[in-house]
PDB file of C-alpha atoms and ligand atoms in Angstrom:
ATOM      1  CA  MET A1279      28.216  -5.096   6.898  1.00 73.00           C
ATOM      2  CA  ASP A1280      26.118  -3.826   9.805  1.00 93.00           C
ATOM      3  CA  GLU A1281      22.332  -3.466   9.674  1.00 95.00           C
ATOM      4  CA  GLN A1282      22.515   0.296   9.193  1.00 95.00           C
ATOM      5  CA  GLY A1283      24.771  -0.161   6.169  1.00 96.00           C
ATOM      6  CA  ILE A1284      22.402  -2.718   4.613  1.00 97.00           C
ATOM      7  CA  ILE A1285      19.425  -0.400   5.166  1.00 98.00           C
ATOM      8  CA  GLN A1286      21.315   2.471   3.540  1.00 97.00           C
ATOM      9  CA  LYS A1287      22.278   0.398   0.492  1.00 97.00           C
ATOM     10  CA  THR A1288      18.732  -0.938   0.171  1.00 97.00           C
ATOM     11  CA  ALA A1289      17.277   2.574   0.364  1.00 97.00           C
ATOM     12  CA  ASP A1290      19.656   3.755  -2.382  1.00 95.00           C
ATOM     13  CA  HIS A1291      18.719   0.747  -4.545  1.00 93.00           C
ATOM     14  CA  VAL A1292      14.964   1.346  -4.149  1.00 94.00           C
ATOM     15  CA  ARG A1293      15.256   5.101  -4.714  1.00 92.00           C
ATOM     16  CA  VAL A1294      16.885   4.464  -8.097  1.00 89.00           C
ATOM     17  CA  LEU A1295      14.314   1.788  -9.056  1.00 86.00           C
ATOM     18  CA  LEU A1296      11.286   3.938  -8.241  1.00 86.00           C
ATOM     19  CA  SER A1297      12.499   7.274  -9.539  1.00 81.00           C
ATOM     20  CA  GLY A1298      10.182   8.783 -12.122  1.00 71.00           C
ATOM     21  CA  ASP A1299       7.072   6.826 -11.109  1.00 66.00           C
ATOM     22  CA  SER A1300       3.815   8.742 -11.545  1.00 64.00           C
ATOM     23  CA  SER A1301       1.349   6.059 -10.467  1.00 63.00           C
ATOM     24  CA  GLY A1302       1.501   6.721  -6.727  1.00 63.00           C
ATOM     25  CA  HIS A1303       4.229   4.139  -6.078  1.00 74.00           C
ATOM     26  CA  ASP A1304       7.105   6.562  -6.063  1.00 87.00           C
ATOM     27  CA  TRP A1305      10.010   6.831  -3.629  1.00 92.00           C
ATOM     28  CA  PHE A1306       8.093   9.281  -1.430  1.00 93.00           C
ATOM     29  CA  HIS A1307       5.374   6.631  -0.943  1.00 94.00           C
ATOM     30  CA  VAL A1308       8.058   4.205   0.213  1.00 95.00           C
ATOM     31  CA  GLU A1309       9.564   6.843   2.489  1.00 96.00           C
ATOM     32  CA  ARG A1310       6.171   7.599   4.102  1.00 97.00           C
ATOM     33  CA  VAL A1311       5.378   3.892   4.561  1.00 98.00           C
ATOM     34  CA  ARG A1312       8.793   3.370   6.084  1.00 98.00           C
ATOM     35  CA  ASN A1313       8.457   6.263   8.539  1.00 98.00           C
ATOM     36  CA  THR A1314       4.955   5.213   9.588  1.00 98.00           C
ATOM     37  CA  ALA A1315       5.985   1.557   9.887  1.00 98.00           C
ATOM     38  CA  LEU A1316       9.027   2.375  12.024  1.00 98.00           C
ATOM     39  CA  ALA A1317       6.946   4.580  14.338  1.00 98.00           C
ATOM     40  CA  ILE A1318       4.424   1.741  14.812  1.00 98.00           C
ATOM     41  CA  ALA A1319       7.278  -0.778  15.235  1.00 98.00           C
ATOM     42  CA  ARG A1320       8.689   1.252  18.135  1.00 97.00           C
ATOM     43  CA  GLU A1321       5.250   1.435  19.754  1.00 96.00           C
ATOM     44  CA  GLU A1322       4.730  -2.330  19.317  1.00 96.00           C
ATOM     45  CA  GLY A1323       8.273  -3.437  20.176  1.00 97.00           C
ATOM     46  CA  ALA A1324       8.763  -5.160  16.792  1.00 98.00           C
ATOM     47  CA  ASP A1325      12.016  -5.975  14.967  1.00 98.00           C
ATOM     48  CA  GLU A1326      12.810  -2.636  13.321  1.00 98.00           C
ATOM     49  CA  PHE A1327      15.379  -4.071  10.899  1.00 98.00           C
ATOM     50  CA  ILE A1328      12.832  -6.457   9.349  1.00 98.00           C
ATOM     51  CA  VAL A1329      10.146  -3.750   9.279  1.00 98.00           C
ATOM     52  CA  ASP A1330      12.504  -1.294   7.605  1.00 98.00           C
ATOM     53  CA  LEU A1331      13.690  -3.769   4.941  1.00 98.00           C
ATOM     54  CA  ALA A1332      10.159  -4.922   4.138  1.00 98.00           C
ATOM     55  CA  ALA A1333       8.835  -1.346   3.942  1.00 98.00           C
ATOM     56  CA  LEU A1334      11.695  -0.366   1.641  1.00 97.00           C
ATOM     57  CA  LEU A1335      11.226  -3.362  -0.673  1.00 96.00           C
ATOM     58  CA  HIS A1336       7.426  -3.730  -0.603  1.00 95.00           C
ATOM     59  CA  ASP A1337       6.674  -2.057  -3.936  1.00 91.00           C
ATOM     60  CA  VAL A1338       9.782  -2.782  -6.028  1.00 87.00           C
ATOM     61  CA  ALA A1339       7.747  -4.576  -8.703  1.00 79.00           C
ATOM     62  CA  ASP A1340       4.041  -4.089  -7.957  1.00 61.00           C
ATOM     63  CA  TRP A1341       1.759  -6.671  -9.620  1.00 52.00           C
ATOM     64  CA  LYS A1342      -0.341  -3.898 -11.157  1.00 54.00           C
ATOM     65  CA  PHE A1343       2.669  -2.939 -13.262  1.00 57.00           C
ATOM     66  CA  ALA A1344       4.156  -6.392 -13.774  1.00 60.00           C
ATOM     67  CA  ASP A1345       1.406  -7.689 -16.079  1.00 63.00           C
ATOM     68  CA  GLY A1346      -0.652  -8.856 -13.118  1.00 63.00           C
ATOM     69  CA  ASP A1347       2.161 -11.001 -11.724  1.00 71.00           C
ATOM     70  CA  HIS A1348       1.818 -10.629  -7.949  1.00 75.00           C
ATOM     71  CA  THR A1349       4.937 -12.713  -7.327  1.00 83.00           C
ATOM     72  CA  ALA A1350       7.130 -10.080  -8.998  1.00 86.00           C
ATOM     73  CA  SER A1351       7.728  -7.907  -5.904  1.00 88.00           C
ATOM     74  CA  PRO A1352       8.604 -10.693  -3.444  1.00 92.00           C
ATOM     75  CA  ARG A1353      10.942 -12.179  -6.058  1.00 93.00           C
ATOM     76  CA  ALA A1354      12.592  -8.824  -6.706  1.00 92.00           C
ATOM     77  CA  ALA A1355      12.956  -8.303  -2.934  1.00 94.00           C
ATOM     78  CA  ARG A1356      14.621 -11.725  -2.550  1.00 95.00           C
ATOM     79  CA  ARG A1357      16.946 -11.124  -5.510  1.00 93.00           C
ATOM     80  CA  TRP A1358      18.171  -7.900  -3.921  1.00 95.00           C
ATOM     81  CA  LEU A1359      18.555  -9.339  -0.415  1.00 96.00           C
ATOM     82  CA  GLU A1360      20.549 -12.294  -1.747  1.00 96.00           C
ATOM     83  CA  THR A1361      23.257  -9.789  -2.689  1.00 96.00           C
ATOM     84  CA  GLN A1362      23.544  -8.713   0.971  1.00 95.00           C
ATOM     85  CA  GLU A1363      25.127 -10.465   3.945  1.00 94.00           C
ATOM     86  CA  LEU A1364      22.207 -11.367   6.188  1.00 94.00           C
ATOM     87  CA  VAL A1365      21.615 -13.759   9.048  1.00 91.00           C
ATOM     88  CA  PRO A1366      19.457 -16.771   8.121  1.00 89.00           C
ATOM     89  CA  GLY A1367      15.713 -16.155   8.081  1.00 96.00           C
ATOM     90  CA  VAL A1368      15.755 -12.475   7.155  1.00 97.00           C
ATOM     91  CA  ILE A1369      15.271 -13.018   3.417  1.00 97.00           C
ATOM     92  CA  GLU A1370      12.407 -15.481   3.931  1.00 97.00           C
ATOM     93  CA  HIS A1371      10.688 -13.193   6.422  1.00 97.00           C
ATOM     94  CA  VAL A1372      10.898 -10.081   4.205  1.00 97.00           C
ATOM     95  CA  GLU A1373       9.839 -12.075   1.136  1.00 96.00           C
ATOM     96  CA  GLU A1374       6.817 -13.426   3.011  1.00 96.00           C
ATOM     97  CA  ILE A1375       5.785  -9.924   4.117  1.00 97.00           C
ATOM     98  CA  VAL A1376       6.063  -8.467   0.618  1.00 96.00           C
ATOM     99  CA  ALA A1377       4.108 -11.422  -0.827  1.00 94.00           C
ATOM    100  CA  SER A1378       1.240 -11.083   1.676  1.00 93.00           C
ATOM    101  CA  LEU A1379       0.876  -7.312   1.723  1.00 92.00           C
ATOM    102  CA  SER A1380      -1.539  -6.363  -1.020  1.00 85.00           C
ATOM    103  CA  PHE A1381      -5.248  -5.785  -0.842  1.00 84.00           C
ATOM    104  CA  LYS A1382      -6.880  -8.423  -3.084  1.00 87.00           C
ATOM    105  CA  GLY A1383     -10.566  -7.489  -3.171  1.00 89.00           C
ATOM    106  CA  ALA A1384     -13.417  -6.779  -0.751  1.00 88.00           C
ATOM    107  CA  GLY A1385     -14.210 -10.460  -0.221  1.00 87.00           C
ATOM    108  CA  VAL A1386     -10.622 -11.746  -0.015  1.00 88.00           C
ATOM    109  CA  ALA A1387      -8.824 -12.060   3.349  1.00 85.00           C
ATOM    110  CA  THR A1388      -5.164 -11.003   3.440  1.00 86.00           C
ATOM    111  CA  PRO A1389      -3.837 -12.459   6.702  1.00 88.00           C
ATOM    112  CA  MET A1390      -0.361 -11.512   7.849  1.00 95.00           C
ATOM    113  CA  ARG A1391       1.467 -14.001  10.058  1.00 95.00           C
ATOM    114  CA  THR A1392       4.039 -11.895  11.902  1.00 97.00           C
ATOM    115  CA  LEU A1393       3.863  -8.643  13.867  1.00 98.00           C
ATOM    116  CA  GLU A1394       6.471  -7.093  11.551  1.00 98.00           C
ATOM    117  CA  GLY A1395       4.307  -7.934   8.534  1.00 98.00           C
ATOM    118  CA  GLN A1396       1.182  -6.598  10.217  1.00 98.00           C
ATOM    119  CA  ILE A1397       2.960  -3.321  10.846  1.00 98.00           C
ATOM    120  CA  VAL A1398       4.160  -2.868   7.248  1.00 98.00           C
ATOM    121  CA  GLN A1399       0.695  -3.798   5.963  1.00 97.00           C
ATOM    122  CA  ASP A1400      -0.889  -1.178   8.238  1.00 98.00           C
ATOM    123  CA  ALA A1401       1.617   1.482   7.151  1.00 98.00           C
ATOM    124  CA  ASP A1402       1.086   0.723   3.443  1.00 97.00           C
ATOM    125  CA  ARG A1403      -2.676   0.858   3.884  1.00 97.00           C
ATOM    126  CA  LEU A1404      -2.520   4.107   5.844  1.00 98.00           C
ATOM    127  CA  ASP A1405      -0.840   5.699   2.832  1.00 98.00           C
ATOM    128  CA  ALA A1406      -3.912   4.744   0.766  1.00 97.00           C
ATOM    129  CA  LEU A1407      -6.141   6.684   3.225  1.00 98.00           C
ATOM    130  CA  GLY A1408      -6.681  10.340   4.116  1.00 98.00           C
ATOM    131  CA  ALA A1409      -5.597  13.315   2.007  1.00 98.00           C
ATOM    132  CA  ILE A1410      -2.592  11.484   0.593  1.00 97.00           C
ATOM    133  CA  GLY A1411      -4.712   8.447  -0.133  1.00 97.00           C
ATOM    134  CA  ILE A1412      -7.211  10.572  -2.054  1.00 98.00           C
ATOM    135  CA  ALA A1413      -4.415  12.198  -4.057  1.00 96.00           C
ATOM    136  CA  ARG A1414      -2.793   8.849  -4.857  1.00 95.00           C
ATOM    137  CA  THR A1415      -6.083   7.295  -5.879  1.00 96.00           C
ATOM    138  CA  PHE A1416      -6.803  10.019  -8.423  1.00 96.00           C
ATOM    139  CA  ALA A1417      -3.197   9.900  -9.636  1.00 92.00           C
ATOM    140  CA  TYR A1418      -3.533   6.148 -10.164  1.00 92.00           C
ATOM    141  CA  GLY A1419      -6.926   6.563 -11.867  1.00 94.00           C
ATOM    142  CA  GLY A1420      -5.450   9.140 -14.254  1.00 92.00           C
ATOM    143  CA  HIS A1421      -2.485   6.886 -14.940  1.00 89.00           C
ATOM    144  CA  LYS A1422      -4.937   4.108 -15.885  1.00 90.00           C
ATOM    145  CA  GLY A1423      -7.263   6.401 -17.842  1.00 93.00           C
ATOM    146  CA  GLN A1424     -10.216   5.692 -15.518  1.00 95.00           C
ATOM    147  CA  ALA A1425     -13.239   7.998 -15.252  1.00 96.00           C
ATOM    148  CA  LEU A1426     -13.377  10.082 -12.062  1.00 97.00           C
ATOM    149  CA  HIS A1427     -16.924   8.991 -11.473  1.00 97.00           C
ATOM    150  CA  ASP A1428     -19.841   7.537 -13.451  1.00 96.00           C
ATOM    151  CA  PRO A1429     -23.192   7.221 -11.645  1.00 95.00           C
ATOM    152  CA  ALA A1430     -24.169   4.398 -14.037  1.00 95.00           C
ATOM    153  CA  ILE A1431     -21.309   2.161 -12.847  1.00 94.00           C
ATOM    154  CA  PRO A1432     -21.916   0.719  -9.363  1.00 92.00           C
ATOM    155  CA  PRO A1433     -19.030  -0.377  -7.093  1.00 92.00           C
ATOM    156  CA  GLN A1434     -18.202  -4.115  -7.163  1.00 90.00           C
ATOM    157  CA  MET A1435     -17.496  -6.125  -4.021  1.00 88.00           C
ATOM    158  CA  HIS A1436     -14.896  -8.421  -5.577  1.00 88.00           C
ATOM    159  CA  ALA A1437     -15.032 -12.000  -4.335  1.00 89.00           C
ATOM    160  CA  SER A1438     -11.678 -13.031  -5.794  1.00 87.00           C
ATOM    161  CA  PHE A1439      -8.281 -11.526  -6.508  1.00 88.00           C
ATOM    162  CA  GLU A1440      -8.798 -12.337 -10.201  1.00 87.00           C
ATOM    163  CA  ALA A1441     -12.008 -10.293 -10.299  1.00 84.00           C
ATOM    164  CA  TYR A1442     -10.371  -7.411  -8.387  1.00 83.00           C
ATOM    165  CA  LYS A1443      -7.349  -7.404 -10.716  1.00 83.00           C
ATOM    166  CA  SER A1444      -9.326  -7.313 -13.924  1.00 82.00           C
ATOM    167  CA  ASN A1445     -11.850  -4.704 -12.765  1.00 83.00           C
ATOM    168  CA  VAL A1446     -12.214  -1.658 -14.986  1.00 85.00           C
ATOM    169  CA  GLY A1447     -14.064   0.808 -12.830  1.00 91.00           C
ATOM    170  CA  THR A1448     -14.052   4.418 -11.756  1.00 96.00           C
ATOM    171  CA  THR A1449     -11.846   6.153  -9.262  1.00 97.00           C
ATOM    172  CA  ILE A1450     -14.751   7.081  -6.973  1.00 98.00           C
ATOM    173  CA  ASN A1451     -15.780   3.412  -6.929  1.00 97.00           C
ATOM    174  CA  HIS A1452     -12.320   2.506  -5.662  1.00 97.00           C
ATOM    175  CA  PHE A1453     -13.243   4.237  -2.379  1.00 98.00           C
ATOM    176  CA  TYR A1454     -16.104   1.751  -1.908  1.00 97.00           C
ATOM    177  CA  GLU A1455     -14.246  -1.248  -3.343  1.00 95.00           C
ATOM    178  CA  LYS A1456     -11.188  -0.790  -1.148  1.00 96.00           C
ATOM    179  CA  LEU A1457     -10.385   2.432   0.697  1.00 97.00           C
ATOM    180  CA  LEU A1458     -13.399   2.642   3.023  1.00 97.00           C
ATOM    181  CA  LEU A1459     -12.961  -1.045   3.920  1.00 96.00           C
ATOM    182  CA  LEU A1460      -9.427  -0.649   5.207  1.00 97.00           C
ATOM    183  CA  LYS A1461     -10.109   0.850   8.642  1.00 97.00           C
ATOM    184  CA  ASP A1462     -11.745  -2.394   9.780  1.00 97.00           C
ATOM    185  CA  ARG A1463      -8.809  -4.455   8.512  1.00 96.00           C
ATOM    186  CA  MET A1464      -6.008  -2.748  10.386  1.00 97.00           C
ATOM    187  CA  ASN A1465      -3.813  -4.985  12.528  1.00 97.00           C
ATOM    188  CA  THR A1466      -2.217  -2.784  15.205  1.00 98.00           C
ATOM    189  CA  ALA A1467      -3.624  -0.331  17.761  1.00 97.00           C
ATOM    190  CA  ALA A1468      -1.726   2.582  16.193  1.00 96.00           C
ATOM    191  CA  GLY A1469      -2.870   1.519  12.723  1.00 97.00           C
ATOM    192  CA  LYS A1470      -6.504   1.467  13.851  1.00 98.00           C
ATOM    193  CA  ARG A1471      -6.221   4.893  15.483  1.00 97.00           C
ATOM    194  CA  LEU A1472      -4.642   6.562  12.442  1.00 96.00           C
ATOM    195  CA  ALA A1473      -6.962   4.806  10.003  1.00 98.00           C
ATOM    196  CA  ALA A1474     -10.049   6.074  11.857  1.00 98.00           C
ATOM    197  CA  GLU A1475      -8.940   9.695  11.422  1.00 98.00           C
ATOM    198  CA  ARG A1476      -8.080   9.280   7.754  1.00 98.00           C
ATOM    199  CA  HIS A1477     -11.307   7.387   7.116  1.00 98.00           C
ATOM    200  CA  ALA A1478     -13.368  10.252   8.551  1.00 98.00           C
ATOM    201  CA  PHE A1479     -11.537  12.701   6.287  1.00 98.00           C
ATOM    202  CA  MET A1480     -12.336  10.594   3.193  1.00 98.00           C
ATOM    203  CA  GLU A1481     -16.002  10.459   4.170  1.00 98.00           C
ATOM    204  CA  ARG A1482     -16.079  14.268   4.345  1.00 98.00           C
ATOM    205  CA  PHE A1483     -14.385  14.429   0.943  1.00 98.00           C
ATOM    206  CA  LEU A1484     -16.957  12.086  -0.618  1.00 98.00           C
ATOM    207  CA  GLU A1485     -19.863  13.982   0.904  1.00 98.00           C
ATOM    208  CA  GLN A1486     -18.565  17.228  -0.603  1.00 97.00           C
ATOM    209  CA  PHE A1487     -17.791  15.509  -3.935  1.00 98.00           C
ATOM    210  CA  PHE A1488     -21.350  14.206  -4.354  1.00 97.00           C
ATOM    211  CA  ALA A1489     -22.894  17.504  -3.236  1.00 96.00           C
ATOM    212  CA  GLU A1490     -20.853  19.354  -5.870  1.00 97.00           C
ATOM    213  CA  TRP A1491     -21.663  16.670  -8.457  1.00 96.00           C
ATOM    214  CA  GLN A1492     -25.334  17.453  -7.966  1.00 93.00           C
ATOM    215  CA  GLY A1493     -24.699  21.202  -7.976  1.00 92.00           C
ATOM    216  CA  GLN A1494     -25.715  21.539  -4.338  1.00 83.00           C
ATOM    217  CA  ARG A1495     -22.619  23.330  -3.080  1.00 77.00           C
TER     218      ARG A1495
HETATM  219  P1  LIG B1046      -1.747  -2.011  -1.682  1.00 50.13           P
HETATM  220  O1  LIG B1046      -0.412  -1.579  -1.279  1.00 50.13           O
HETATM  221  O2  LIG B1046      -2.723  -2.180  -0.555  1.00 50.13           O
HETATM  222  O3  LIG B1046      -1.702  -3.174  -2.621  1.00 50.13           O
HETATM  223  P2  LIG B1046      -2.153  -0.696  -4.046  1.00 50.13           P
HETATM  224  O4  LIG B1046      -0.730  -0.895  -4.434  1.00 50.13           O
HETATM  225  O5  LIG B1046      -3.218  -1.560  -4.599  1.00 50.13           O
HETATM  226  O6  LIG B1046      -2.265  -0.794  -2.497  1.00 50.13           O
HETATM  227  O7  LIG B1046      -2.550   0.750  -4.375  1.00 50.13           O
HETATM  228  C1  LIG B1046      -1.656   1.797  -4.530  1.00 50.13           C
HETATM  229  C2  LIG B1046      -2.425   3.088  -4.703  1.00 50.13           C
HETATM  230  O8  LIG B1046      -3.199   3.058  -5.899  1.00 50.13           O
HETATM  231  C3  LIG B1046      -3.405   3.277  -3.563  1.00 50.13           C
HETATM  232  O9  LIG B1046      -3.507   4.622  -3.202  1.00 50.13           O
HETATM  233  C4  LIG B1046      -4.660   2.707  -4.154  1.00 50.13           C
HETATM  234  O10 LIG B1046      -5.797   3.162  -3.508  1.00 50.13           O
HETATM  235  C5  LIG B1046      -4.563   3.147  -5.590  1.00 50.13           C
HETATM  236  N1  LIG B1046      -5.346   2.261  -6.464  1.00 50.13           N
HETATM  237  C6  LIG B1046      -5.213   0.920  -6.626  1.00 50.13           C
HETATM  238  N2  LIG B1046      -6.149   0.432  -7.488  1.00 50.13           N
HETATM  239  C7  LIG B1046      -6.867   1.521  -7.885  1.00 50.13           C
HETATM  240  C8  LIG B1046      -7.974   1.724  -8.762  1.00 50.13           C
HETATM  241  N3  LIG B1046      -8.525   0.706  -9.433  1.00 50.13           N
HETATM  242  N4  LIG B1046      -8.447   2.982  -8.923  1.00 50.13           N
HETATM  243  C9  LIG B1046      -7.895   4.024  -8.266  1.00 50.13           C
HETATM  244  N5  LIG B1046      -6.861   3.899  -7.424  1.00 50.13           N
HETATM  245  C10 LIG B1046      -6.348   2.688  -7.227  1.00 50.13           C
HETATM  246 NI1  LIG B1047       2.800   0.495  -1.217  1.00 50.13          NI
END
């Protein structure tokens, strides 16, 4: 089968798997990440087939919903790709990207070895920023039953993935624990440019949020 056929079958597979999700990891998230990643891939001259496959498969079994097992998504990606006819190296490359993608805490580096991986990581992180990022963060917080905000609970700068995973915090703290840190961790020029705009929008949102919290606006 040609690459376009494999992409189409993979997209159909992922759409079925993620239908009905209300945690911010739905098919539309995958579609946005994919579109952003492919746009950056064209700008950077990366392998669009790898970028597309990795973007499609990056959230098929997120660790947050697989009892904390962060090997679930890369394994699920491999299992699917093994059913397709692919040239050697593609499965390993996509599996590596999916395994290395996630944010793991303020103090934990998440290096990405290949340009294709860097692009998918940027695209996934961009979808956690800006207006959509804000919406997804509150959707996730509601899904988890977190408080919107509690002035008595300070943000935590997690030094390990274990600490980040087990954190029970507030949704506003998530901005300080992750979202506002992302703009300085982008890999590509396009990723940095887009992240800067979305970052500025989140700062305006937070300023307004705290002013309203104190009854000032
Ligand atoms: P990544 O793809 O970088 O691993 P995640 O899958 O961790 O991103 O996050 C998916 C969405 O859920 C993002 O919008 C993220 O900001 C949000 N999210 C993750 N953890 C929390 C949390 N503890 N509170 C609120 N939102 C969260
Ligand atoms: Ni994602």
